Coordinates of C-alpha atoms and ligand atoms in Angstrom, one line a residue:
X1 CA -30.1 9.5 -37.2
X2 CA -33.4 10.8 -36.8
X3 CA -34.2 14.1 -36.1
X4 CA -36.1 13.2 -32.8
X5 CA -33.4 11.1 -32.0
X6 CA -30.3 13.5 -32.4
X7 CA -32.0 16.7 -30.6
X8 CA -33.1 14.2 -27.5
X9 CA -32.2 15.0 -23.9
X10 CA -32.6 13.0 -20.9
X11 CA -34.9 14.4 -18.2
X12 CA -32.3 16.0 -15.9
X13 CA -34.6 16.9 -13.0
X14 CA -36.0 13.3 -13.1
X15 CA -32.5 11.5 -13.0
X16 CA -31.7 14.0 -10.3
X17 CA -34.5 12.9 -8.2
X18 CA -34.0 9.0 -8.6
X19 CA -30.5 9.5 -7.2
X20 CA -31.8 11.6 -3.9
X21 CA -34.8 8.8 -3.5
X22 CA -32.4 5.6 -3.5
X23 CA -30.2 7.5 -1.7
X24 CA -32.3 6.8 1.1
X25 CA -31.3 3.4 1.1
X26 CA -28.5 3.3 3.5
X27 CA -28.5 7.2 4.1
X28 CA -25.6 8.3 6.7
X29 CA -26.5 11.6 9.2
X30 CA -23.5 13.2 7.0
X31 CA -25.3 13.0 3.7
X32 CA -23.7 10.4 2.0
X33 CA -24.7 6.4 1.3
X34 CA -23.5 2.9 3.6
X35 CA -24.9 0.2 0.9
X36 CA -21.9 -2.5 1.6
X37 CA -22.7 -4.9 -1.5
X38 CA -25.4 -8.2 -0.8
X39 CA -26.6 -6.7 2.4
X40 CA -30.1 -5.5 3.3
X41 CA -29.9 -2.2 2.2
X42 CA -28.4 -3.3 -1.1
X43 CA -31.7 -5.2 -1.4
X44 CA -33.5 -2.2 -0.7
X45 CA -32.3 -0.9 -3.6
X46 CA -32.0 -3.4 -5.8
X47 CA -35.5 -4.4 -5.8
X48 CA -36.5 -0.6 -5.8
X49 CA -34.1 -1.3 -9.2
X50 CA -35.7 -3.9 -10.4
X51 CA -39.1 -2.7 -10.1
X52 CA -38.4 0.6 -12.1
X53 CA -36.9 -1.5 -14.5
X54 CA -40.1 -3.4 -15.2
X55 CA -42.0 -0.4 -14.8
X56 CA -40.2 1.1 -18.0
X57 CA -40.7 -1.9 -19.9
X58 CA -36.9 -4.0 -19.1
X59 CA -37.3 -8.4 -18.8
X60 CA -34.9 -7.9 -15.4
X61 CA -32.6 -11.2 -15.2
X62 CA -30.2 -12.4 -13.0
X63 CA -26.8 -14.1 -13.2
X64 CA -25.5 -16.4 -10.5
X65 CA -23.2 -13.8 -8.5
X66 CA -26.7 -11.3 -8.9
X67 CA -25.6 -9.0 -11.6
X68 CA -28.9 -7.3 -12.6
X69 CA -29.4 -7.0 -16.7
X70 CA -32.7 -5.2 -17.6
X71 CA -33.0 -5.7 -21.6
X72 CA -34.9 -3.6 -23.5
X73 CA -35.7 -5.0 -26.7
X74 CA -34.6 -4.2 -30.0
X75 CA -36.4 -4.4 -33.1
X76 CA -33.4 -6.9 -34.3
X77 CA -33.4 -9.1 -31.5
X78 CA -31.1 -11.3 -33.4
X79 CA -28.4 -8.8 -32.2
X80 CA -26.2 -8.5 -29.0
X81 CA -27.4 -5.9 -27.2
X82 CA -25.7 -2.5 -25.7
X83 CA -24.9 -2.6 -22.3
X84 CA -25.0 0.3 -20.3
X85 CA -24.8 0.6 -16.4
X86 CA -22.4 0.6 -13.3
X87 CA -23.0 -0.4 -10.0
X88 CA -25.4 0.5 -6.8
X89 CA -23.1 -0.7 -3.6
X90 CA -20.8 1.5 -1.8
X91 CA -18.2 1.7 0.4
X92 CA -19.1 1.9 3.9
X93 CA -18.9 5.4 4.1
X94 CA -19.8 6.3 0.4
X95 CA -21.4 8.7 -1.2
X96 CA -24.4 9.1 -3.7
X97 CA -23.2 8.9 -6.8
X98 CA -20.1 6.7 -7.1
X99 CA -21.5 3.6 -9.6
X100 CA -25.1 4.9 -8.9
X101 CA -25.0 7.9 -11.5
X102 CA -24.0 5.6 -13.9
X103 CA -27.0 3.0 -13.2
X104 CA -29.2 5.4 -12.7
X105 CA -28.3 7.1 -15.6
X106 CA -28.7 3.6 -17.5
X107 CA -32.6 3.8 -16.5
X108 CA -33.1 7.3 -17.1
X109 CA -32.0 6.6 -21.0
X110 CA -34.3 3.8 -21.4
X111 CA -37.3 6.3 -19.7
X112 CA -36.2 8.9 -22.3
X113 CA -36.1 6.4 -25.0
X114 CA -39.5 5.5 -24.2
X115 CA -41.1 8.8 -23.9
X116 CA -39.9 10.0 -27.3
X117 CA -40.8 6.6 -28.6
X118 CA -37.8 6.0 -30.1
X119 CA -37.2 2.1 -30.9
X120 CA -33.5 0.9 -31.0
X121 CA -32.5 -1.0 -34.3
X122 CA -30.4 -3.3 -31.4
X123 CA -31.3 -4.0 -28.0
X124 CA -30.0 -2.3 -24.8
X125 CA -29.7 -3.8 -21.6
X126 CA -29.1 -1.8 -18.2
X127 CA -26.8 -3.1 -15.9
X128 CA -26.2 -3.3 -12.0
X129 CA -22.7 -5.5 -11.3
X130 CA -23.2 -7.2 -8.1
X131 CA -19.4 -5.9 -5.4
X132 CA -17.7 -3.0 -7.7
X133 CA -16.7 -2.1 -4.5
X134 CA -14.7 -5.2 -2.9
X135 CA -15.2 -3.6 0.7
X136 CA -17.4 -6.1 2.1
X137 CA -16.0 -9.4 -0.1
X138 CA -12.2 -9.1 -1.8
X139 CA -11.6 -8.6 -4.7
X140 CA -13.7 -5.6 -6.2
X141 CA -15.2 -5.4 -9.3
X142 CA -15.5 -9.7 -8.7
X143 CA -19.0 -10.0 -10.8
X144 CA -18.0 -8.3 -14.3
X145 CA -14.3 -10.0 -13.5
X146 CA -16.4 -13.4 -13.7
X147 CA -18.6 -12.2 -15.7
X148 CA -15.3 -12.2 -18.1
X149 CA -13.6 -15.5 -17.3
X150 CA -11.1 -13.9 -14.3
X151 CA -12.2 -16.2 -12.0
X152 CA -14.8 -19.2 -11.5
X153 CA -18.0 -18.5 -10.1
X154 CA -17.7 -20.9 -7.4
X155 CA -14.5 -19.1 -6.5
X156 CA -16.1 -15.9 -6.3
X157 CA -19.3 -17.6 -4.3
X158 CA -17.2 -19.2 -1.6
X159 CA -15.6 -15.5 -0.9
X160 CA -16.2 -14.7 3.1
X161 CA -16.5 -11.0 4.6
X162 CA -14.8 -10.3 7.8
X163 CA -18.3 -12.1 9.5
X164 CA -17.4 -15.4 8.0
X165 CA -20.5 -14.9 5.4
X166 CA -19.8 -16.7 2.0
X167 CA -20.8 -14.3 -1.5
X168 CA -23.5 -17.1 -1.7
X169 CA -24.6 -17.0 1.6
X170 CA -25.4 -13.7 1.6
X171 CA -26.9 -13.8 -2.3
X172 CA -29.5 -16.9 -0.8
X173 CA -30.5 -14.2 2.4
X174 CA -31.5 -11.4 0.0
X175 CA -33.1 -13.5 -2.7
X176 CA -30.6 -12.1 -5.4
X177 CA -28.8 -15.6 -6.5
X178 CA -30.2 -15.5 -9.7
X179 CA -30.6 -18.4 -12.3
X180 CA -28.3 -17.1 -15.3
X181 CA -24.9 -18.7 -15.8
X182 CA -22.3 -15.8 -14.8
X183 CA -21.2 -15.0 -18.3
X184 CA -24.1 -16.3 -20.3
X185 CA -26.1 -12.9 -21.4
X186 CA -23.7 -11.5 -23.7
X187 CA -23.2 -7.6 -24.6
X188 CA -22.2 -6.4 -28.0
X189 CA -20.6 -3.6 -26.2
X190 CA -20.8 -1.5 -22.6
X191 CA -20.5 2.0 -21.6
X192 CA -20.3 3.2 -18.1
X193 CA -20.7 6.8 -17.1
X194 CA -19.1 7.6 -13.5
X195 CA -18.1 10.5 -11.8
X196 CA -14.6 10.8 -12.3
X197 CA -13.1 10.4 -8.3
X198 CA -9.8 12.3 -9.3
X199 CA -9.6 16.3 -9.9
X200 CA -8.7 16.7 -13.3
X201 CA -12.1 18.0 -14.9
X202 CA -13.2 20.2 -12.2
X203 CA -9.7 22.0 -12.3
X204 CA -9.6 22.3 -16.5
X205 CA -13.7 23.2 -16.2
X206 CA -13.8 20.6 -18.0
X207 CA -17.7 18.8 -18.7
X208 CA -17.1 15.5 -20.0
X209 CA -13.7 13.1 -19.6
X210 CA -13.4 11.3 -22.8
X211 CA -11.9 7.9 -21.2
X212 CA -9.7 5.9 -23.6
X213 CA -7.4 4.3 -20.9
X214 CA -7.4 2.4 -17.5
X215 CA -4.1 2.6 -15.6
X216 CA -2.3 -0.7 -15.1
X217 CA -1.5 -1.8 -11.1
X218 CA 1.3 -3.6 -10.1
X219 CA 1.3 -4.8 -6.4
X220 CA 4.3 -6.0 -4.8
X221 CA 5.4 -7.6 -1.2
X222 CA 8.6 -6.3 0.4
X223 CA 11.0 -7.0 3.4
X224 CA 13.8 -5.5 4.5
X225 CA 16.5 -7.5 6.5
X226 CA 19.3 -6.1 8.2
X227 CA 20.6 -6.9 11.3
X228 CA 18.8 -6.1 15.2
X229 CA 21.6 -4.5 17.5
X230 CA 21.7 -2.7 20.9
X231 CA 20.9 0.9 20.1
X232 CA 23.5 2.2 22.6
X233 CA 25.7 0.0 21.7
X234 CA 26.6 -0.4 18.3
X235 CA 28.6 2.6 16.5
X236 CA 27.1 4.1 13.6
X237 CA 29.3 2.9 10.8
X238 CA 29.0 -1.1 11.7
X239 CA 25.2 -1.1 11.5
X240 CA 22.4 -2.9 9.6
X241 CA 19.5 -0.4 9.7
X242 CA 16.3 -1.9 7.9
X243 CA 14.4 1.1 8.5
X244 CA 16.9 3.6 7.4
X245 CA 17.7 1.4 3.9
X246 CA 13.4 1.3 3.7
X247 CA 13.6 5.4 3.9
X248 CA 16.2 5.4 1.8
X249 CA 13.9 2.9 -0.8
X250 CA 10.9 5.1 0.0
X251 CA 12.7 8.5 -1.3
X252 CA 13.4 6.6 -4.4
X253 CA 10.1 5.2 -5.2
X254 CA 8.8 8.7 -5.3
X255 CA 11.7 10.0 -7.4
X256 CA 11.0 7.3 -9.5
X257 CA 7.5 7.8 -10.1
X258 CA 8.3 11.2 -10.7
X259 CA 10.5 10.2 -13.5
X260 CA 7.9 8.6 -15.3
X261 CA 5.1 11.5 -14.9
X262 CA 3.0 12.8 -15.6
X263 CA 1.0 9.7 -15.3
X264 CA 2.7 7.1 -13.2
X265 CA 2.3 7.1 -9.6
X266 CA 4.2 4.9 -6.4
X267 CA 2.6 4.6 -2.9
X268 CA 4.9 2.4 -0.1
X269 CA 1.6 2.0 2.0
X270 CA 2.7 -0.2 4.9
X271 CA 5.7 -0.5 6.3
X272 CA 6.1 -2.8 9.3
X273 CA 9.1 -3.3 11.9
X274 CA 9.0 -7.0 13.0
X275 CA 9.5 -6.4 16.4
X276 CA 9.6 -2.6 17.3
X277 CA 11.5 -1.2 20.2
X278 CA 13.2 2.1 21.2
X279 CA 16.5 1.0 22.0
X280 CA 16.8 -1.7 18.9
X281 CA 18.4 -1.0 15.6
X282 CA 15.4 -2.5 13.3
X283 CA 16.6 -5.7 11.7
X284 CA 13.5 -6.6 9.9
X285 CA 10.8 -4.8 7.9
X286 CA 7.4 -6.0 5.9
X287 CA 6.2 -3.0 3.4
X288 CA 4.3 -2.9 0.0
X289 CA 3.6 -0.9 -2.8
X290 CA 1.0 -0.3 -5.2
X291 CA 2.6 0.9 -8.4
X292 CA 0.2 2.4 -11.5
X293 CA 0.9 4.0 -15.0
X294 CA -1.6 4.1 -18.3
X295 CA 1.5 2.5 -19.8
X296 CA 2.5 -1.2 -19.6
X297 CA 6.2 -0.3 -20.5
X298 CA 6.4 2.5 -18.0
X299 CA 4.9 -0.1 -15.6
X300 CA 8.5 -2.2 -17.1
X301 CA 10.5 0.4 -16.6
X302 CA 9.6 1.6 -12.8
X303 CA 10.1 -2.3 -11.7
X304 CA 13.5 -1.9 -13.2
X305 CA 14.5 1.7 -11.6
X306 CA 12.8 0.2 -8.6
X307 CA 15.5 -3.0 -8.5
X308 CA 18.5 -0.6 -9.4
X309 CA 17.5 1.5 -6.7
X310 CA 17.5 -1.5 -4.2
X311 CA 20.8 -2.5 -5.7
X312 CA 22.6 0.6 -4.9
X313 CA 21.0 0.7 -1.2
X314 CA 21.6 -3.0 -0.2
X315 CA 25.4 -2.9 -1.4
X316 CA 26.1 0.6 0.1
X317 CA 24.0 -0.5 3.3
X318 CA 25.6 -3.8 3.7
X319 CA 21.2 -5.3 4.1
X320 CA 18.9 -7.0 2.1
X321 CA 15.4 -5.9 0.3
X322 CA 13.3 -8.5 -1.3
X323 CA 10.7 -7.7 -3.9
X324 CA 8.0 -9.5 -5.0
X325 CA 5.8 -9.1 -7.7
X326 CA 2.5 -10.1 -6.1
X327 CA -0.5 -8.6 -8.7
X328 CA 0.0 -7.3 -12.3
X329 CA -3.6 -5.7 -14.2
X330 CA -2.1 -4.6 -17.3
X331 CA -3.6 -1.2 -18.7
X332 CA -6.9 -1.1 -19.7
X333 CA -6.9 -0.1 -23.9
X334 CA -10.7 1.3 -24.4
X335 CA -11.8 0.4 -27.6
X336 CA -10.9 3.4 -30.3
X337 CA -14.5 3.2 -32.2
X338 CA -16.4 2.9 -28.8
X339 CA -14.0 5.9 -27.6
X340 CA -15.0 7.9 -30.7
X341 CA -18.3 7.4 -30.6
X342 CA -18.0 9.3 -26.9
X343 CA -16.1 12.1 -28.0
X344 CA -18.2 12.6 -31.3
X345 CA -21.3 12.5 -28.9
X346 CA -19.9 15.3 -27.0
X347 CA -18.9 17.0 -29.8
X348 CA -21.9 16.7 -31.3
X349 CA -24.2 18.3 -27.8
X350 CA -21.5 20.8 -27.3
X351 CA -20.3 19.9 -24.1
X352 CA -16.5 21.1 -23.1
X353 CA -14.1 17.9 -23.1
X354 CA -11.0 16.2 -22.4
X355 CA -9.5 12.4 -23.4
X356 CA -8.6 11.2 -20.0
X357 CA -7.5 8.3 -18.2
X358 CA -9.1 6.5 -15.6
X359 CA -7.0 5.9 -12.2
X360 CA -9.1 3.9 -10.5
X361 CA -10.4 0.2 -11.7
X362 CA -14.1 -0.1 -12.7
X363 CA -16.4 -2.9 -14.2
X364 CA -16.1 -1.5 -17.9
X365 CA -12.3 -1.9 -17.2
X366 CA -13.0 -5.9 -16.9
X367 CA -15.2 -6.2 -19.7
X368 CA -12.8 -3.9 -22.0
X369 CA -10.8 -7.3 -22.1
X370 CA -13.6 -9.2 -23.8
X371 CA -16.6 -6.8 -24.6
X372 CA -15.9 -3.4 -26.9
X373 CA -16.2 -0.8 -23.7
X374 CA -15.9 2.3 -23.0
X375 CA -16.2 4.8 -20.7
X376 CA -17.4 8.6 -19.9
X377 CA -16.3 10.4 -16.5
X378 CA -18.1 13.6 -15.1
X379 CA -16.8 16.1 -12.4
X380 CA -17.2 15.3 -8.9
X381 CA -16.6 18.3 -6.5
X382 CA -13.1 18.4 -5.0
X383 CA -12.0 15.2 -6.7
X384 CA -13.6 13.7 -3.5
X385 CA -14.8 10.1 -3.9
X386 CA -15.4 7.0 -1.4
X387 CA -16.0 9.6 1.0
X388 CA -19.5 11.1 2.3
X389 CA -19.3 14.6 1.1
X390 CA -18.7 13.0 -2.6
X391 CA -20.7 15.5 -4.4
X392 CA -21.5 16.2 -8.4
X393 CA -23.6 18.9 -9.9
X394 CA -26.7 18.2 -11.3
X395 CA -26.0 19.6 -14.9
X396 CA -22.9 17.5 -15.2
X397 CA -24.4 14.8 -14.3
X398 CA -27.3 15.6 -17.3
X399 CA -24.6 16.4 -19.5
X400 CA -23.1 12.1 -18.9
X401 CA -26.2 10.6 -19.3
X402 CA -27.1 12.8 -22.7
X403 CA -23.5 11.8 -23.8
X404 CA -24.2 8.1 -22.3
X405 CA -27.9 7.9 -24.2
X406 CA -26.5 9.3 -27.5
X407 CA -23.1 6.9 -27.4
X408 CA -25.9 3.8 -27.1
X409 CA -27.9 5.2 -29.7
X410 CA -24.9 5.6 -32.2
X411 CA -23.8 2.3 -31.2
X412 CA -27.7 0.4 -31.3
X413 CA -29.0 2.5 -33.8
X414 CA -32.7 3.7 -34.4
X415 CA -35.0 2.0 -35.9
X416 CA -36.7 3.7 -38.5
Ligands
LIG501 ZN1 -17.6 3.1 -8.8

């Protein structure tokens, strides 16, 4: 690489001050950000997007579910180009930099690119993906999951919020249903730089998190059924208690998870009596849990513990438990090159680093099924995220956009 090109650095104080100025767009009294996706502060910031995307030289297009792509042009246009971006909605009590650093950042490598008038061999295209968050319309992350073949964009379109509002109603009102088939603009590869929501860096002092996995989910359905009897009534040995087999299940979910630590993890979320009363044994309970591990076989191997478990309990309890296995994302692979070209980046500026997996779903975790991703993770204070004090420093977040614009550089080349 050229020697311009391998000491650049991204203007820290400018990338700093873009995230404060859209933060005004939806800014809460406690400091943090309510941009629910497709609404009118999402246009606020969108076209605030697009307009600084055109200022810095990007053709801004738009797909049919209004994912924003801002190409820069290569001087081999004959190429794909590298994508690089995250989102700009939040949850409704967010914060400023969950999705937005890594957008933001996305622009503030293209303005650095620019400045040192440094011309990619590729081009590079920023991206905004329209709902990472799924708080407003279900599922999250739905653009870059149809952007990937998941599901149909007239699925996706006729998704309602709790209003009744379809995704394309609410696309038409802020003028962002754009013309491109979801899909269409294709990316030679994506990297997504995002503050890492979990606690990991902050407590090794850690810079940069290397991601090279995604963890897998399984989601399953539950019910308990005993038997309902007369609390006074009915002698301890002869009963059918739902809720004290679901404790029972709960205990072991936990040992379980346990087992297959470090990395896997087991939450019973919500457990529901049918019809609750003091003085009735419960007969019948609704619950669900929301199982995760890096690893598809661990993901095997907890289902199985988990059935054993509700073997042992059901004969010794004399009830039944039902499971069903409702939602399976396998575990996101990052691709090994892409993940190299990360860690040799942060090698290469210096920056203190761990590999580390990602534990919560994100758009480059879609597009790692079709598109060569990867991703970079930064601190974020506490581990706090989807939360209004969600906070990051502003060197770490310089330190992911250097390692984001030299990943796209090794990955589009400079044109010489
Ligand atoms: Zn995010």
């Amino acid at each position: 690489m050229a020697e311009a090109a391998s000491n650049l650095q991204i203007d820290s104080a400018r990338l700093w001050d873009t995230i404060h100025e859209t933060a005004k767009f939806g800014a809460t009294p406690k400091g943090g950000v309510r941009r629910l996706t497709l609404g009118p502060e999402d246009k606020q910031v969108r076209d605030w997007f697009r307009n600084a995307c055109e200022a810095a030289g990007c053709e801004v297009h738009v797909d049919a579910l209004g994912s924003m792509f801002g190409l820069r042009k290569g001087r081999d246009m004959s190429k794909l180009p590298v994508g690089l971006g995250s989102h700009l909605d939040t949850q409704p009590t967010g914060g400023k930099f969950d999705g937005i650093l890594g957008t933001l950042a996305a622009l503030e490598v293209v303005r650095t690119l620019n400045d040192a008038g440094i011309e990619t061999d590729t081009p590079i295209c920023i991206v905004n993906w329209t709902n990472e968050e799924g708080s407003r319309f279900a599922p999250a992350t739905m653009a870059s999951a149809a952007y990937v073949g998941d599901y149909t964009t007239d699925d996706i379109l006729s998704r309602k919020d709790a209003a009744g509002v379809s995704v394309g109603e609410a696309l038409d009102s802020i003028g962002y249903r754009g013309e491109e088939i979801v899909g269409a603009r294709k990316l030679g590869a994506f990297v997504e730089l995002h503050i890492e929501q979990g606690p990991i860096l902050e407590a090794e002092n850690k810079t940069i998190g290397v991601v090279d996995r995604g963890q897998g989910i399984a989601w399953y359905d539950g019910r308990v059924i005993g038997f309902e009897s007369h609390a006074g009534t009915t002698p301890m040995p002869l009963r059918k208690d739902a809720l004290a087999a679901l404790a029972e299940f709960v205990l072991a979910v936990e040992r379980i998870a346990k087992a297959h630590g470090p990395n896997a993890v087991g939450t019973i979320g919500e457990a529901l009596i049918a019809a609750p009363s003091r003085n009735v044994i419960p007969g019948d309970i609704a619950f669900t849990i929301d199982i995760r591990s890096p690893s598809a076989d661990t993901l095997n191997a907890i289902d199985k513990d988990m059935r054993s478990a509700i073997a042992e309990i059901t004969a010794r309890r004399n009830v039944e438990i039902a499971l069903d296995l409702i939602w399976r994302k396998e575990p996101t692979i990052f691709n090994p090159k892409l993940v190299d070209a990360v860690e040799n980046a942060t090698k290469a500026l210096g920056y203190s680093h761990r590999r580390i997996t990602s534990g919560a779903g994100h758009d480059a975790c879609n597009l790692a099924g079709v598109v060569p991703a990867a991703m970079i993770f930064v601190p974020c204070k506490d581990g706090v995220s989807h939360n209004e004090l969600e906070d990051a420093t502003q060197s770490d977040c310089a330190a992911g956009a250097n390692i984001l614009m030299h990943t796209v550089l090794a990955l589009a080349g400079v044109a010489s």
